[in-house]
Amino acid sequence: QSVLTQPPSVSEAPRQRVTISCSGSSSNIGKHAVDWYQQVPGKAPLLLIYYDYLVPSGVSSRFSGSKSGTSASLAISGLQSEDEAEYFCAAWDDSVNALVFGSGTQVTVL
Amino acid sequence: QVQLRESGPGLVKPSETLSLTCNVSGGSISTYYWTWIRQSPGKGLEWIGYFSNVGRTKYDPSLKSRVTISVDTATNQFSLRLHSVIAADAAVYYCARGQVIAGTPQHYYVDVWGKGTTVTVSS
């Protein structure tokens, strides 16, 4: 059971916007920044967002991140078929003194 | 552009030691936080620990008694040793590069991952 809670799946039509939530607590998201990763089956995770909202060089600006209190969100705008993947959030947790990951959300493009 | 590649046995017997090496190319190993993460169907992504740029190690408390991460600057490689493996240690193991953004609190995050290597635990 993951420390950070994500919905198992979300789906939306092409060119629409989808958001993925990541719910935590005061010992992780409430105190530390959140990162987001995209993972295609059989591949390693790819960093999409770090420090809540920063986008690494080379990552599409269609991806954006935000945080409020003990929850964070990843938004994907202009959804494309290539965005079908699993998405994970991550944050440091002071209570376990470790980096913790969300359970992952599968995005399906209808 | 830095690239990471894991190597090591794909099969480990229960109670033995899992040893993996990560080769770092395209960048110096003398900086950054060299990290190991594993992924299994049952547990999802699980952070194992890191070796920092100043030689400090930090491990997940649940694995701390069995884990050692070390860095060899001469070969630009870093390694993972996990002792007394059990079936639950079977996973895809990723080596990765960590970075830190200074601040209060500082922010540690993983920005580059290796392709991963599958480890099976079986006699």
CSV table of N, CA, C and O in Angstrom, one decimal, chain A:
chain,number,residue,atom,x,y,z
A,1,GLN,N,0.9,-1.2,0.0
A,1,GLN,CA,0.0,0.0,0.0
A,1,GLN,C,0.9,1.2,0.0
A,1,GLN,O,1.7,1.4,0.9
A,2,SER,N,0.7,2.1,-1.0
A,2,SER,CA,1.6,3.3,-1.2
A,2,SER,C,1.2,4.4,-0.2
A,2,SER,O,0.0,4.5,0.2
A,3,VAL,N,2.2,5.1,0.2
A,3,VAL,CA,2.0,6.3,1.1
A,3,VAL,C,1.2,7.4,0.4
A,3,VAL,O,0.4,8.1,1.0
A,4,LEU,N,1.5,7.5,-0.9
A,4,LEU,CA,0.8,8.6,-1.7
A,4,LEU,C,-0.3,7.9,-2.6
A,4,LEU,O,0.0,6.9,-3.2
A,5,THR,N,-1.5,8.5,-2.5
A,5,THR,CA,-2.6,7.8,-3.2
A,5,THR,C,-3.0,8.5,-4.5
A,5,THR,O,-3.1,9.7,-4.6
A,6,GLN,N,-3.0,7.7,-5.5
A,6,GLN,CA,-3.4,8.1,-6.8
A,6,GLN,C,-4.6,7.3,-7.3
A,6,GLN,O,-4.8,6.1,-6.9
A,7,PRO,N,-5.5,7.9,-8.2
A,7,PRO,CA,-6.5,7.0,-8.8
A,7,PRO,C,-5.9,6.0,-9.7
A,7,PRO,O,-4.9,6.3,-10.4
A,8,PRO,N,-6.4,4.8,-9.8
A,8,PRO,CA,-5.8,3.7,-10.6
A,8,PRO,C,-5.8,4.1,-12.1
A,8,PRO,O,-4.9,3.7,-12.8
A,9,SER,N,-6.8,4.8,-12.5
A,9,SER,CA,-6.9,5.1,-14.0
A,9,SER,C,-7.7,6.3,-14.2
A,9,SER,O,-8.6,6.7,-13.4
A,10,VAL,N,-7.4,6.9,-15.3
A,10,VAL,CA,-8.2,8.1,-15.9
A,10,VAL,C,-8.2,7.9,-17.4
A,10,VAL,O,-7.3,7.3,-18.0
A,11,SER,N,-9.3,8.4,-18.0
A,11,SER,CA,-9.3,8.3,-19.5
A,11,SER,C,-10.0,9.6,-20.0
A,11,SER,O,-10.8,10.2,-19.3
A,12,GLU,N,-9.6,10.0,-21.2
A,12,GLU,CA,-10.1,11.2,-21.8
A,12,GLU,C,-9.9,11.0,-23.3
A,12,GLU,O,-9.0,10.3,-23.8
A,13,ALA,N,-10.6,11.8,-24.1
A,13,ALA,CA,-10.5,11.8,-25.5
A,13,ALA,C,-9.3,12.6,-26.0
A,13,ALA,O,-8.8,13.5,-25.2
A,14,PRO,N,-8.8,12.4,-27.2
A,14,PRO,CA,-7.7,13.1,-27.7
A,14,PRO,C,-8.0,14.6,-27.7
A,14,PRO,O,-9.2,15.1,-27.9
A,15,ARG,N,-6.9,15.4,-27.5
A,15,ARG,CA,-7.0,16.9,-27.5
A,15,ARG,C,-7.7,17.5,-26.3
A,15,ARG,O,-7.7,18.7,-26.1
A,16,GLN,N,-8.1,16.6,-25.4
A,16,GLN,CA,-8.7,17.1,-24.2
A,16,GLN,C,-7.7,17.2,-23.1
A,16,GLN,O,-6.5,16.9,-23.3
A,17,ARG,N,-8.1,17.7,-21.9
A,17,ARG,CA,-7.2,17.9,-20.8
A,17,ARG,C,-7.6,16.9,-19.7
A,17,ARG,O,-8.8,16.6,-19.4
A,18,VAL,N,-6.5,16.2,-19.1
A,18,VAL,CA,-6.8,15.3,-18.0
A,18,VAL,C,-5.9,15.7,-16.8
A,18,VAL,O,-4.8,16.2,-17.0
A,19,THR,N,-6.4,15.5,-15.6
A,19,THR,CA,-5.6,15.7,-14.4
A,19,THR,C,-5.5,14.5,-13.6
A,19,THR,O,-6.5,13.7,-13.5
A,20,ILE,N,-4.4,14.3,-12.9
A,20,ILE,CA,-4.1,13.1,-12.1
A,20,ILE,C,-3.8,13.7,-10.7
A,20,ILE,O,-2.9,14.6,-10.5
A,21,SER,N,-4.5,13.2,-9.7
A,21,SER,CA,-4.3,13.6,-8.3
A,21,SER,C,-3.3,12.7,-7.6
A,21,SER,O,-3.2,11.5,-7.9
A,22,CYS,N,-2.7,13.3,-6.6
A,22,CYS,CA,-1.7,12.6,-5.7
A,22,CYS,C,-2.0,13.1,-4.3
A,22,CYS,O,-1.7,14.3,-4.0
A,23,SER,N,-2.5,12.2,-3.5
A,23,SER,CA,-2.9,12.7,-2.1
A,23,SER,C,-1.9,12.1,-1.1
A,23,SER,O,-1.6,10.9,-1.1
A,24,GLY,N,-1.4,13.0,-0.2
A,24,GLY,CA,-0.5,12.6,0.8
A,24,GLY,C,-0.8,13.1,2.2
A,24,GLY,O,-2.0,13.1,2.5
A,25,SER,N,0.2,13.5,2.9
A,25,SER,CA,-0.1,13.9,4.3
A,25,SER,C,0.9,15.0,4.7
A,25,SER,O,1.8,15.4,3.8
A,26,SER,N,0.9,15.5,5.9
A,26,SER,CA,1.7,16.6,6.4
A,26,SER,C,3.2,16.1,6.4
A,26,SER,O,4.1,17.0,6.5
A,27,SER,N,3.5,14.8,6.4
A,27,SER,CA,4.9,14.4,6.5
A,27,SER,C,5.5,14.3,5.1
A,27,SER,O,6.7,14.1,5.1
A,28,ASN,N,4.7,14.3,4.1
A,28,ASN,CA,5.3,14.2,2.8
A,28,ASN,C,4.9,15.4,1.9
A,28,ASN,O,5.6,16.4,1.9
A,29,ILE,N,3.8,15.4,1.2
A,29,ILE,CA,3.5,16.5,0.3
A,29,ILE,C,3.3,17.8,1.0
A,29,ILE,O,3.6,18.8,0.5
A,30,GLY,N,2.8,17.7,2.2
A,30,GLY,CA,2.5,18.9,3.0
A,30,GLY,C,3.8,19.6,3.4
A,30,GLY,O,3.8,20.8,3.8
A,31,LYS,N,5.0,19.0,3.3
A,31,LYS,CA,6.2,19.6,3.7
A,31,LYS,C,7.2,19.6,2.6
A,31,LYS,O,8.1,20.4,2.6
A,32,HIS,N,7.1,18.7,1.6
A,32,HIS,CA,8.1,18.5,0.6
A,32,HIS,C,7.5,18.7,-0.8
A,32,HIS,O,6.4,18.4,-1.0
A,33,ALA,N,8.4,19.0,-1.7
A,33,ALA,CA,8.0,19.2,-3.1
A,33,ALA,C,7.7,17.8,-3.8
A,33,ALA,O,8.2,16.8,-3.3
A,34,VAL,N,6.9,17.8,-4.9
A,34,VAL,CA,6.5,16.6,-5.5
A,34,VAL,C,7.1,16.5,-6.9
A,34,VAL,O,7.2,17.6,-7.6
A,35,ASP,N,7.4,15.3,-7.3
A,35,ASP,CA,7.9,15.1,-8.7
A,35,ASP,C,6.9,14.1,-9.4
A,35,ASP,O,6.2,13.3,-8.7
A,36,TRP,N,6.9,14.2,-10.7
A,36,TRP,CA,6.0,13.3,-11.5
A,36,TRP,C,6.8,12.6,-12.5
A,36,TRP,O,7.7,13.1,-13.2
A,37,TYR,N,6.5,11.3,-12.7
A,37,TYR,CA,7.1,10.4,-13.7
A,37,TYR,C,6.1,9.8,-14.7
A,37,TYR,O,5.0,9.5,-14.2
A,38,GLN,N,6.5,9.6,-15.9
A,38,GLN,CA,5.8,8.8,-16.9
A,38,GLN,C,6.5,7.5,-17.2
A,38,GLN,O,7.7,7.5,-17.3
A,39,GLN,N,5.7,6.4,-17.2
A,39,GLN,CA,6.4,5.1,-17.5
A,39,GLN,C,5.5,4.4,-18.5
A,39,GLN,O,4.4,4.1,-18.3
A,40,VAL,N,6.2,4.1,-19.7
A,40,VAL,CA,5.6,3.3,-20.7
A,40,VAL,C,6.0,1.8,-20.4
A,40,VAL,O,7.1,1.6,-19.9
A,41,PRO,N,5.1,0.9,-20.7
A,41,PRO,CA,5.4,-0.5,-20.4
A,41,PRO,C,6.7,-1.0,-20.9
A,41,PRO,O,7.1,-0.7,-22.1
A,42,GLY,N,7.5,-1.6,-20.0
A,42,GLY,CA,8.8,-2.2,-20.4
A,42,GLY,C,9.9,-1.1,-20.4
A,42,GLY,O,11.1,-1.5,-20.7
A,43,LYS,N,9.6,0.1,-20.1
A,43,LYS,CA,10.6,1.2,-20.1
A,43,LYS,C,10.8,1.7,-18.7
A,43,LYS,O,10.0,1.5,-17.8
A,44,ALA,N,11.9,2.4,-18.5
A,44,ALA,CA,12.1,3.1,-17.2
A,44,ALA,C,11.3,4.4,-17.1
A,44,ALA,O,10.9,4.9,-18.1
A,45,PRO,N,11.0,4.8,-15.9
A,45,PRO,CA,10.2,6.0,-15.7
A,45,PRO,C,11.0,7.2,-16.3
A,45,PRO,O,12.3,7.2,-16.3
A,46,LEU,N,10.3,8.2,-16.7
A,46,LEU,CA,10.8,9.5,-17.2
A,46,LEU,C,10.4,10.6,-16.4
A,46,LEU,O,9.1,10.8,-16.1
A,47,LEU,N,11.3,11.5,-16.0
A,47,LEU,CA,10.9,12.6,-15.2
A,47,LEU,C,10.1,13.6,-16.0
A,47,LEU,O,10.6,14.1,-17.0
A,48,LEU,N,8.9,14.0,-15.5
A,48,LEU,CA,8.1,15.0,-16.2
A,48,LEU,C,8.0,16.3,-15.5
A,48,LEU,O,8.0,17.3,-16.2
A,49,ILE,N,7.9,16.3,-14.2
A,49,ILE,CA,7.8,17.5,-13.4
A,49,ILE,C,8.6,17.3,-12.2
A,49,ILE,O,8.6,16.2,-11.6
A,50,TYR,N,9.4,18.3,-11.7
A,50,TYR,CA,10.1,18.3,-10.5
A,50,TYR,C,9.8,19.5,-9.7
A,50,TYR,O,9.4,20.6,-10.3
A,51,TYR,N,10.0,19.5,-8.4
A,51,TYR,CA,9.8,20.6,-7.5
A,51,TYR,C,8.4,21.2,-7.7
A,51,TYR,O,8.2,22.4,-7.8
A,52,ASP,N,7.4,20.4,-7.7
A,52,ASP,CA,6.0,20.7,-7.8
A,52,ASP,C,5.5,21.1,-9.2
A,52,ASP,O,4.5,20.7,-9.7
A,53,TYR,N,6.3,22.0,-9.9
A,53,TYR,CA,5.8,22.6,-11.2
A,53,TYR,C,6.9,22.8,-12.2
A,53,TYR,O,6.6,23.2,-13.3
A,54,LEU,N,8.1,22.5,-11.9
A,54,LEU,CA,9.2,22.7,-12.9
A,54,LEU,C,9.2,21.6,-14.0
A,54,LEU,O,9.1,20.4,-13.7
A,55,VAL,N,9.4,22.0,-15.2
A,55,VAL,CA,9.4,21.1,-16.4
A,55,VAL,C,10.9,20.9,-16.8
A,55,VAL,O,11.5,21.9,-17.2
A,56,PRO,N,11.4,19.7,-16.8
A,56,PRO,CA,12.8,19.5,-17.3
A,56,PRO,C,12.9,19.8,-18.8
A,56,PRO,O,11.9,19.7,-19.6
A,57,SER,N,14.1,20.2,-19.2
A,57,SER,CA,14.4,20.4,-20.6
A,57,SER,C,14.0,19.2,-21.4
A,57,SER,O,14.4,18.1,-21.0
A,58,GLY,N,13.3,19.4,-22.5
A,58,GLY,CA,13.0,18.3,-23.4
A,58,GLY,C,11.6,17.7,-23.2
A,58,GLY,O,11.1,16.9,-24.0
A,59,VAL,N,11.0,18.1,-22.1
A,59,VAL,CA,9.7,17.6,-21.8
A,59,VAL,C,8.6,18.6,-22.3
A,59,VAL,O,8.8,19.8,-22.2
A,60,SER,N,7.6,18.0,-22.9
A,60,SER,CA,6.6,18.9,-23.5
A,60,SER,C,5.9,19.8,-22.5
A,60,SER,O,5.6,19.4,-21.4
A,61,SER,N,5.6,21.0,-23.0
A,61,SER,CA,4.9,22.0,-22.1
A,61,SER,C,3.5,21.7,-21.9
A,61,SER,O,2.7,22.4,-21.2
A,62,ARG,N,3.0,20.6,-22.5
A,62,ARG,CA,1.6,20.1,-22.3
A,62,ARG,C,1.5,19.5,-20.9
A,62,ARG,O,0.4,19.4,-20.4
A,63,PHE,N,2.6,19.2,-20.3
A,63,PHE,CA,2.6,18.7,-18.9
A,63,PHE,C,2.8,19.8,-17.9
A,63,PHE,O,3.7,20.6,-18.1
A,64,SER,N,2.0,19.9,-16.9
A,64,SER,CA,2.1,20.9,-15.8
A,64,SER,C,1.8,20.3,-14.5
A,64,SER,O,1.0,19.3,-14.4
A,65,GLY,N,2.4,20.9,-13.4
A,65,GLY,CA,2.2,20.3,-12.1
A,65,GLY,C,1.8,21.5,-11.1
A,65,GLY,O,2.1,22.6,-11.3
A,66,SER,N,1.0,21.1,-10.1
A,66,SER,CA,0.6,22.0,-9.1
A,66,SER,C,0.5,21.3,-7.7
A,66,SER,O,0.4,20.1,-7.7
A,67,LYS,N,0.4,22.1,-6.7
A,67,LYS,CA,0.3,21.5,-5.3
A,67,LYS,C,-0.5,22.5,-4.5
A,67,LYS,O,-0.4,23.7,-4.5
A,68,SER,N,-1.3,21.9,-3.6
A,68,SER,CA,-2.0,22.6,-2.6
A,68,SER,C,-2.2,21.8,-1.3
A,68,SER,O,-2.8,20.7,-1.4
A,69,GLY,N,-1.6,22.3,-0.2
A,69,GLY,CA,-1.7,21.5,1.0
A,69,GLY,C,-1.0,20.2,0.9
A,69,GLY,O,0.2,20.1,0.6
A,70,THR,N,-1.8,19.1,1.1
A,70,THR,CA,-1.2,17.8,1.1
A,70,THR,C,-1.6,17.0,-0.1
A,70,THR,O,-1.5,15.8,-0.2
A,71,SER,N,-2.0,17.7,-1.2
A,71,SER,CA,-2.3,17.1,-2.5
A,71,SER,C,-1.6,17.8,-3.6
A,71,SER,O,-1.3,19.0,-3.6
A,72,ALA,N,-1.2,17.0,-4.6
A,72,ALA,CA,-0.6,17.5,-5.8
A,72,ALA,C,-1.4,17.0,-7.0
A,72,ALA,O,-2.1,16.0,-7.0
A,73,SER,N,-1.2,17.7,-8.2
A,73,SER,CA,-1.8,17.3,-9.4
A,73,SER,C,-0.9,17.4,-10.6
A,73,SER,O,-0.1,18.3,-10.6
A,74,LEU,N,-1.1,16.5,-11.5
A,74,LEU,CA,-0.4,16.6,-12.8
A,74,LEU,C,-1.5,16.8,-13.9
A,74,LEU,O,-2.5,16.1,-13.9
A,75,ALA,N,-1.3,17.8,-14.7
A,75,ALA,CA,-2.3,18.0,-15.8
A,75,ALA,C,-1.6,17.7,-17.2
A,75,ALA,O,-0.4,18.1,-17.4
A,76,ILE,N,-2.3,17.1,-18.0
A,76,ILE,CA,-1.9,16.9,-19.4
A,76,ILE,C,-2.9,17.5,-20.3
A,76,ILE,O,-4.0,17.2,-20.3
A,77,SER,N,-2.4,18.5,-21.1
A,77,SER,CA,-3.3,19.2,-22.0
A,77,SER,C,-3.1,18.7,-23.4
A,77,SER,O,-2.0,18.2,-23.7
A,78,GLY,N,-4.1,18.9,-24.3
A,78,GLY,CA,-4.0,18.5,-25.6
A,78,GLY,C,-3.6,17.0,-25.7
A,78,GLY,O,-2.6,16.6,-26.4
A,79,LEU,N,-4.3,16.2,-25.1
A,79,LEU,CA,-4.0,14.7,-24.9
A,79,LEU,C,-3.7,14.1,-26.2
A,79,LEU,O,-4.5,14.3,-27.2
A,80,GLN,N,-2.7,13.3,-26.3
A,80,GLN,CA,-2.3,12.6,-27.5
A,80,GLN,C,-2.2,11.1,-27.2
A,80,GLN,O,-1.9,10.7,-26.1
A,81,SER,N,-2.3,10.3,-28.3
A,81,SER,CA,-2.2,8.8,-28.1
A,81,SER,C,-0.9,8.4,-27.4
A,81,SER,O,-0.8,7.5,-26.7
A,82,GLU,N,0.2,9.2,-27.7
A,82,GLU,CA,1.5,8.8,-27.1
A,82,GLU,C,1.6,9.1,-25.6
A,82,GLU,O,2.5,8.7,-25.0
A,83,ASP,N,0.5,9.8,-25.1
A,83,ASP,CA,0.5,10.0,-23.6
A,83,ASP,C,0.0,8.8,-22.9
A,83,ASP,O,0.0,8.8,-21.6
A,84,GLU,N,-0.5,7.8,-23.6
A,84,GLU,CA,-1.0,6.6,-22.9
A,84,GLU,C,0.2,6.0,-22.2
A,84,GLU,O,1.2,5.5,-22.8
A,85,ALA,N,0.1,5.9,-20.8
A,85,ALA,CA,1.2,5.4,-20.0
A,85,ALA,C,0.8,5.4,-18.6
A,85,ALA,O,-0.4,5.8,-18.3
A,86,GLU,N,1.7,5.0,-17.7
A,86,GLU,CA,1.4,5.1,-16.2
A,86,GLU,C,2.1,6.3,-15.7
A,86,GLU,O,3.3,6.5,-16.1
A,87,TYR,N,1.5,7.0,-14.8
A,87,TYR,CA,2.1,8.2,-14.2
A,87,TYR,C,2.2,8.0,-12.7
A,87,TYR,O,1.3,7.6,-12.0
A,88,PHE,N,3.4,8.4,-12.1
A,88,PHE,CA,3.6,8.2,-10.7
A,88,PHE,C,4.0,9.6,-10.1
A,88,PHE,O,4.8,10.3,-10.7
A,89,CYS,N,3.6,9.8,-8.9
A,89,CYS,CA,4.1,11.0,-8.1
A,89,CYS,C,5.1,10.4,-7.1
A,89,CYS,O,5.1,9.3,-6.8
A,90,ALA,N,5.9,11.4,-6.6
A,90,ALA,CA,6.9,11.0,-5.6
A,90,ALA,C,7.2,12.2,-4.7
A,90,ALA,O,7.2,13.3,-5.2
A,91,ALA,N,7.5,11.9,-3.5
A,91,ALA,CA,7.9,13.0,-2.5
A,91,ALA,C,8.7,12.4,-1.4
A,91,ALA,O,8.5,11.2,-1.1
A,92,TRP,N,9.5,13.2,-0.8
A,92,TRP,CA,10.2,12.7,0.4
A,92,TRP,C,9.2,12.7,1.6
A,92,TRP,O,8.3,13.5,1.7
A,93,ASP,N,9.3,11.7,2.4
A,93,ASP,CA,8.4,11.5,3.6
A,93,ASP,C,9.3,11.5,4.9
A,93,ASP,O,10.1,10.7,5.1
A,94,ASP,N,9.0,12.5,5.8
A,94,ASP,CA,9.8,12.6,7.0
A,94,ASP,C,9.4,11.5,8.0
A,94,ASP,O,10.3,11.2,8.8
A,95,SER,N,8.3,10.9,7.9
A,95,SER,CA,7.9,9.9,8.9
A,95,SER,C,8.6,8.6,8.7
A,95,SER,O,8.9,7.9,9.6
A,96,VAL,N,8.9,8.3,7.4
A,96,VAL,CA,9.6,7.0,7.1
A,96,VAL,C,11.0,7.4,6.7
A,96,VAL,O,11.9,6.5,6.5
A,97,ASN,N,11.3,8.7,6.6
A,97,ASN,CA,12.7,9.1,6.2
A,97,ASN,C,13.2,8.5,4.9
A,97,ASN,O,14.3,7.9,4.9
A,98,ALA,N,12.3,8.5,3.9
A,98,ALA,CA,12.6,7.9,2.6
A,98,ALA,C,11.8,8.6,1.5
A,98,ALA,O,10.8,9.3,1.8
A,99,LEU,N,12.3,8.4,0.3
A,99,LEU,CA,11.5,8.9,-0.9
A,99,LEU,C,10.4,7.9,-1.1
A,99,LEU,O,10.6,6.6,-1.1
A,100,VAL,N,9.1,8.4,-1.2
A,100,VAL,CA,8.0,7.5,-1.4
A,100,VAL,C,7.3,7.8,-2.8
A,100,VAL,O,7.4,8.9,-3.2
A,101,PHE,N,6.7,6.8,-3.3
A,101,PHE,CA,6.0,6.9,-4.6
A,101,PHE,C,4.5,6.6,-4.5
A,101,PHE,O,4.1,5.9,-3.6
A,102,GLY,N,3.8,7.2,-5.4
A,102,GLY,CA,2.4,6.9,-5.5
A,102,GLY,C,2.2,5.6,-6.2
A,102,GLY,O,3.2,5.0,-6.7
A,103,SER,N,1.0,5.1,-6.1
A,103,SER,CA,0.7,3.7,-6.6
A,103,SER,C,0.6,3.7,-8.2
A,103,SER,O,0.5,2.6,-8.8
A,104,GLY,N,0.5,4.9,-8.8
A,104,GLY,CA,0.5,5.0,-10.2
A,104,GLY,C,-0.9,5.1,-10.8
A,104,GLY,O,-1.9,4.6,-10.2
A,105,THR,N,-1.0,5.9,-11.9
A,105,THR,CA,-2.3,6.1,-12.5
A,105,THR,C,-2.1,5.8,-14.0
A,105,THR,O,-1.2,6.3,-14.7
A,106,GLN,N,-3.0,4.9,-14.5
A,106,GLN,CA,-2.9,4.6,-15.9
A,106,GLN,C,-3.8,5.5,-16.7
A,106,GLN,O,-5.0,5.7,-16.4
A,107,VAL,N,-3.2,6.2,-17.7
A,107,VAL,CA,-3.9,7.1,-18.5
A,107,VAL,C,-4.2,6.5,-19.9
A,107,VAL,O,-3.3,5.9,-20.5
A,108,THR,N,-5.5,6.5,-20.2
A,108,THR,CA,-6.0,5.9,-21.5
A,108,THR,C,-6.6,7.0,-22.3
A,108,THR,O,-7.4,7.8,-21.9
A,109,VAL,N,-6.1,7.1,-23.6
A,109,VAL,CA,-6.7,8.0,-24.5
A,109,VAL,C,-7.7,7.3,-25.4
A,109,VAL,O,-7.5,6.4,-26.1
A,110,LEU,N,-9.0,7.8,-25.2
A,110,LEU,CA,-10.1,7.1,-25.8
A,110,LEU,C,-10.1,7.2,-27.3
A,110,LEU,O,-9.5,8.2,-27.9
